Short mmCIF file of C-alpha atoms and ligand atoms in Angstrom, two decimals:
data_model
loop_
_atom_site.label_atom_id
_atom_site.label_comp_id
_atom_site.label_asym_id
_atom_site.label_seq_id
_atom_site.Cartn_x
_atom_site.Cartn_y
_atom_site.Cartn_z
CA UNK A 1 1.43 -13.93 5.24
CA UNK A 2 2.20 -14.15 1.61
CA UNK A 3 4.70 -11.50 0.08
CA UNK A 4 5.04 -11.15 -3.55
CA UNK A 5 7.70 -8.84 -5.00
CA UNK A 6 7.15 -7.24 -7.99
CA UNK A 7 9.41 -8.92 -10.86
CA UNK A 8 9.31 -6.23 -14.19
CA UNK A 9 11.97 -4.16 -15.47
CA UNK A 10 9.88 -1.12 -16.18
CA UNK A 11 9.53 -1.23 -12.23
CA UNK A 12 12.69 -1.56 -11.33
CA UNK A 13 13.55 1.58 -14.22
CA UNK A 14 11.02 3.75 -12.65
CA UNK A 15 12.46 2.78 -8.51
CA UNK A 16 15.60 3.64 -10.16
CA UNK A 17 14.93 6.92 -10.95
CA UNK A 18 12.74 7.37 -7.50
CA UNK A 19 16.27 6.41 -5.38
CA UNK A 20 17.57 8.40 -7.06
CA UNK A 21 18.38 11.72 -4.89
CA UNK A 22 18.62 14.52 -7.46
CA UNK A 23 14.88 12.89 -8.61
CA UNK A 24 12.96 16.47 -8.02
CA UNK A 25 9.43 15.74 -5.70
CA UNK A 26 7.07 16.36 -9.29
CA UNK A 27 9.30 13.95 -10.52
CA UNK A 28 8.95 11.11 -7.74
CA UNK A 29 5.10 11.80 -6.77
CA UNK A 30 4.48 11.19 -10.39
CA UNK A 31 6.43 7.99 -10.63
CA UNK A 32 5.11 6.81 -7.17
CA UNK A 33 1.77 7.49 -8.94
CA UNK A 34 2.95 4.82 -11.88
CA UNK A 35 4.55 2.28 -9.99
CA UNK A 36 1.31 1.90 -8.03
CA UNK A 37 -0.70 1.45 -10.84
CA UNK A 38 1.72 -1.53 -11.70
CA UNK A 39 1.98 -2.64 -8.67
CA UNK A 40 -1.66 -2.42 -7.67
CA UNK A 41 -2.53 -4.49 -10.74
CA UNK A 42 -0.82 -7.54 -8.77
CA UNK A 43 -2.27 -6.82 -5.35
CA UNK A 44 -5.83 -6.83 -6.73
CA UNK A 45 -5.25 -10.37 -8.35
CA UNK A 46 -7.79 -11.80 -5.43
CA UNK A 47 -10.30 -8.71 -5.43
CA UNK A 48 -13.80 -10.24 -5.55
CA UNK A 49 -16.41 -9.92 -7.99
CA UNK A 50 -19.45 -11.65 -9.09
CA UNK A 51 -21.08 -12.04 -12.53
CA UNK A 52 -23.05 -9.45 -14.31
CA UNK A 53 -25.35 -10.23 -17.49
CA UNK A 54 -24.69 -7.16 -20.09
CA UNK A 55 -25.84 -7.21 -23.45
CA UNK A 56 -22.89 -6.33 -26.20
CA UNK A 57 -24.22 -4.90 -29.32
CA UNK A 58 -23.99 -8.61 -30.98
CA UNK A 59 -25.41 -10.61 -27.80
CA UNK A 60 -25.96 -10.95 -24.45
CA UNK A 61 -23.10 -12.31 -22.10
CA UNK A 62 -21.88 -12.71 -18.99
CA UNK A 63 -18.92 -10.96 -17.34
CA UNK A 64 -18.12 -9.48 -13.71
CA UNK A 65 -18.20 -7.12 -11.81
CA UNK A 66 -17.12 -5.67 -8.10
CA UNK A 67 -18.54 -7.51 -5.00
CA UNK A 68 -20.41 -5.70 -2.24
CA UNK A 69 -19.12 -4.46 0.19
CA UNK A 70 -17.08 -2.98 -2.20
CA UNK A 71 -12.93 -3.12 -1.31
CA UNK A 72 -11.57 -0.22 1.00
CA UNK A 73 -8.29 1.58 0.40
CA UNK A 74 -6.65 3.22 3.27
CA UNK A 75 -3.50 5.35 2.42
CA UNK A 76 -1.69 6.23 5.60
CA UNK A 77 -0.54 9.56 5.91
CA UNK A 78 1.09 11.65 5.33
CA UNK A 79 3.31 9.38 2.82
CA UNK A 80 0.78 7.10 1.85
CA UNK A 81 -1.35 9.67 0.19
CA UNK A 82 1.21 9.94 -2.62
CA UNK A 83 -0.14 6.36 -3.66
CA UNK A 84 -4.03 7.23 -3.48
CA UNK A 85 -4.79 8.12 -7.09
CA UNK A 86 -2.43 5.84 -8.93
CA UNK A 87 -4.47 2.78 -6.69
CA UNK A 88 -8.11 4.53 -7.45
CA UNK A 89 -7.24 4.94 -11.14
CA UNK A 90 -7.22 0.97 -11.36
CA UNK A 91 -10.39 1.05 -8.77
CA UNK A 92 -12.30 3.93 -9.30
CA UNK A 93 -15.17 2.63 -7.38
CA UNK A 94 -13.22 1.72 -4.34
CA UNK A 95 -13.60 3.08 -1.07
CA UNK A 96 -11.43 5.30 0.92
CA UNK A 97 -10.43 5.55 4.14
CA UNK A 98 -7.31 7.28 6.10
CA UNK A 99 -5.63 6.44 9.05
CA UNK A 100 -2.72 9.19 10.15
CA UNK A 101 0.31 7.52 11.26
CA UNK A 102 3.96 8.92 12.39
CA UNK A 103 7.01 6.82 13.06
CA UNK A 104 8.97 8.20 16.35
CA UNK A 105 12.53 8.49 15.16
CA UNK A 106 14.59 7.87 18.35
CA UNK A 107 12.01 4.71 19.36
CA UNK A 108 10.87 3.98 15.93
CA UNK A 109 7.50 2.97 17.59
CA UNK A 110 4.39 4.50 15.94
CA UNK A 111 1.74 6.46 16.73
CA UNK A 112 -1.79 7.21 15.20
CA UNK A 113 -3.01 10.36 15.12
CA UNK A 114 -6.23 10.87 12.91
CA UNK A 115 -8.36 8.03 11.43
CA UNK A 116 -11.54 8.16 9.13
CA UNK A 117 -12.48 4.45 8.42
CA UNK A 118 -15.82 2.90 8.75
CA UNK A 119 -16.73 1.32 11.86
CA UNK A 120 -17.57 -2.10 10.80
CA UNK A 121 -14.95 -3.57 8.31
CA UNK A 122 -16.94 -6.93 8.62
CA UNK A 123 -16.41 -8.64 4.80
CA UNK A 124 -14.08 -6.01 3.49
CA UNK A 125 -11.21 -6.64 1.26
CA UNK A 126 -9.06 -3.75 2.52
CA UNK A 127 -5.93 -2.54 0.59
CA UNK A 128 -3.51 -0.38 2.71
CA UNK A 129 -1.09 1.94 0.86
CA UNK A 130 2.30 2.97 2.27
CA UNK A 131 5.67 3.27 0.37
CA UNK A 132 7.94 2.07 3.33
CA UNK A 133 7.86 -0.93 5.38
CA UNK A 134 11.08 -0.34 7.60
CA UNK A 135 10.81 -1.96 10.80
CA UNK A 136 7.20 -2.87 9.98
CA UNK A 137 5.95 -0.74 12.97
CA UNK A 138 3.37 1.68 11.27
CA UNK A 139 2.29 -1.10 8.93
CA UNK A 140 1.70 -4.24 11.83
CA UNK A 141 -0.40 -1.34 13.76
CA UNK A 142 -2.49 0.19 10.71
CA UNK A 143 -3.45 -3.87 9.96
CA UNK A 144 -3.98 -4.94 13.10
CA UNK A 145 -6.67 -2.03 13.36
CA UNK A 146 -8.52 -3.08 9.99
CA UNK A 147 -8.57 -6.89 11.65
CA UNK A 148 -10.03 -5.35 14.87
CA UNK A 149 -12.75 -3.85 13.11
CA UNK A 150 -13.43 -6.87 11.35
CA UNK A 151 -11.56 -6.77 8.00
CA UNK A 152 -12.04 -10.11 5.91
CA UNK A 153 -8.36 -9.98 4.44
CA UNK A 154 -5.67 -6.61 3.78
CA UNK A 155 -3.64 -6.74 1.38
CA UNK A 156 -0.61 -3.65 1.39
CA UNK A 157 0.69 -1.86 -1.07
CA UNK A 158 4.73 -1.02 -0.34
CA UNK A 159 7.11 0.61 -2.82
CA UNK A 160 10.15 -0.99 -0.65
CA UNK A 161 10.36 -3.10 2.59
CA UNK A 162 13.56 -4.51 4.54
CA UNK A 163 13.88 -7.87 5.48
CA UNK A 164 13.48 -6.87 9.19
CA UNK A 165 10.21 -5.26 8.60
CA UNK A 166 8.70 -8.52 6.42
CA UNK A 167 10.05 -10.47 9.42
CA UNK A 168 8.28 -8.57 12.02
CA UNK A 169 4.94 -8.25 10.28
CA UNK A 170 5.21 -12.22 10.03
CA UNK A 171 5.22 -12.77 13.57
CA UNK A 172 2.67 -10.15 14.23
CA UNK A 173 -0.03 -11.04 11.81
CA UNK A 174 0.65 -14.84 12.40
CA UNK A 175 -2.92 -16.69 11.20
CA UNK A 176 -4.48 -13.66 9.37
CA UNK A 177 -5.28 -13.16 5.65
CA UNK A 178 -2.52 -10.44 4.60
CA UNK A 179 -0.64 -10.36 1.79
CA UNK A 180 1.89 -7.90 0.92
CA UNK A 181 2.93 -6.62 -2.67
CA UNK A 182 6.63 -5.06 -2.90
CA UNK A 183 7.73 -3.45 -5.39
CA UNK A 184 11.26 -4.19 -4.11
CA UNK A 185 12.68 -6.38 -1.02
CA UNK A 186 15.96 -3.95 -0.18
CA UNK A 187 19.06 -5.10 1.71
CA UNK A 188 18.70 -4.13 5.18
CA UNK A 189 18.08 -1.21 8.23
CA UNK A 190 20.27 1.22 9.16
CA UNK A 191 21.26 2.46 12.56
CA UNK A 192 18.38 5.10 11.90
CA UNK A 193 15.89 2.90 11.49
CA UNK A 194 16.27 4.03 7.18
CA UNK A 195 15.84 1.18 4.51
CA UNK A 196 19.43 0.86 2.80
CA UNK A 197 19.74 1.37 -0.09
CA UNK A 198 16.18 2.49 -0.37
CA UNK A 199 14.86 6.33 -1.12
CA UNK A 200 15.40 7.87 2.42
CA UNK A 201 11.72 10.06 4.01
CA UNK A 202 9.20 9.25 1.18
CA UNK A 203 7.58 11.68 3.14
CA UNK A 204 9.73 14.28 2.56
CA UNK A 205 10.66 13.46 -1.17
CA UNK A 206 6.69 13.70 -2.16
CA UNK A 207 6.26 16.64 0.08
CA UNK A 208 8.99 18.34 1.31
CA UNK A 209 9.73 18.61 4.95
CA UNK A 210 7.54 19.58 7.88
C1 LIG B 1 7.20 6.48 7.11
C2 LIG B 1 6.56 5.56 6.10
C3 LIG B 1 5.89 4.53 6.97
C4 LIG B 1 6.85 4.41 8.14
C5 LIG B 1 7.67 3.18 7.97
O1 LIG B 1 6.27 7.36 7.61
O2 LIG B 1 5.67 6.21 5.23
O3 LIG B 1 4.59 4.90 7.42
O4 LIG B 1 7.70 5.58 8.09
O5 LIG B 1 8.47 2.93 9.07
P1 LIG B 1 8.25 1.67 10.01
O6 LIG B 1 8.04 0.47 9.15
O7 LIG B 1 9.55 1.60 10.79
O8 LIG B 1 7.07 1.93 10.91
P2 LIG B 1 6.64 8.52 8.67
O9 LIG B 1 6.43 8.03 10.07
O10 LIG B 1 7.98 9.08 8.35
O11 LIG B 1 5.51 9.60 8.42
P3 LIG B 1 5.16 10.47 7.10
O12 LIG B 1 4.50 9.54 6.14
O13 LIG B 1 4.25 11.51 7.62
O14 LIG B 1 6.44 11.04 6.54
N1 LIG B 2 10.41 5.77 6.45
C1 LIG B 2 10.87 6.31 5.30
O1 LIG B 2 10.24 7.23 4.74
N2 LIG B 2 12.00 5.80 4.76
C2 LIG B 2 12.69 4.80 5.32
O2 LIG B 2 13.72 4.37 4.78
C3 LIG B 2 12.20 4.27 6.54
C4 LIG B 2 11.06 4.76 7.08
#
């Protein structure tokens, strides 16, 4: 698994302002929306294309464009959907799918509860938004579905992670294509199962709570 943190100071200004607490939710979804964009310009380093003759108004040339099966992005809800249109603004013609995803918070164990992917991944480049990787639960079960199906490589999209969380996705997608793209490695867990220092529920900071 390869893990590349995002190394920028407008990124680390704008996750400033998202930790932030008295950051109002208009405020942080339209950050979240930013750093994405920045963010998803590394994680798409490896997307795959093939060449395409155009003709310029001078000549003709060669240049590239998007391979079929064109790449898949799959937000998991409910926080995940705050990163949707800041990814599909660098890939319009990208593919979406959802998967529906909720972190118990006495067990922290994860369960899926709606999913609307296609049902042969076979040669996809998928690209999995959520903000948090905390124990890595919800993430190491939203991948390991994408592999089942017969993803080609996933690559996720994470605002923050904790070490514990990078350390448990290691183990559990030992000898498969993933990379992940931070855009900060924090210090640690909490008790609660809450990346410290982090932004506390990106759920409830884009939406409010349910
Ligand atoms: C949050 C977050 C991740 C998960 C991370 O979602 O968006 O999906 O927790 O925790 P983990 O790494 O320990 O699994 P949550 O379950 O709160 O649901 P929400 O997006 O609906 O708020
Ligand atoms: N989920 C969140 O939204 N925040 C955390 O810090 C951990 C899990």
């Amino acid at each position: 698994m390869r893990v590349h943190v995002a190394d920028h100071p407008l990124i680390t200004h704008k996750l400033t302002v998202l930790r932030n607490k008295e950051t109002s939710s208009p405020t942080f979804r339209a950050l979240t929306e930013e750093l994405v964009t920045l963010l998803a310009y590394e994680a798409t380093r490896a997307v795959r294309v093939e060449p395409q003759e155009i003709e310029t108004p001078v000549t003709t040339t060669v240049g590239v464009r998007l391979s079929e099966p064109r790449p898949l992005v799959v937000p998991i809800l409910r926080a995940g959907l705050g990163m949707l249109e800041g990814m599909v603004k660098l890939m319009p013609t990208a593919e979406v799918g959802f998967l529906g995803m909720v972190r118990n918070e006495e067990t922290l164990e994860p369960t899926t509860y709606a999913e609307r992917l296609p049902d042969d991944l076979s040669h996809r480049q998928c690209f999995v938004l959520d903000p948090m990787l905390a124990t890595g639960g919800s993430l190491g079960a939203a991948i390991d579905f994408l592999f089942k199906r017969g993803a080609v490589d996933v690559t996720a999209i994470c605002i923050l992670a904790a070490p514990e969380g990078i350390a448990a996705l290691e183990k559990a997608t030992e000898g498969r294509d993933v990379t992940i793209v931070l855009g900060a490695l924090d210090e640690r867990l909490n008790e609660n199962g809450y990346i410290v220092p982090g932004l506390g529920d990106a759920g409830d900071r884009l939406y409010g709570t349910v």
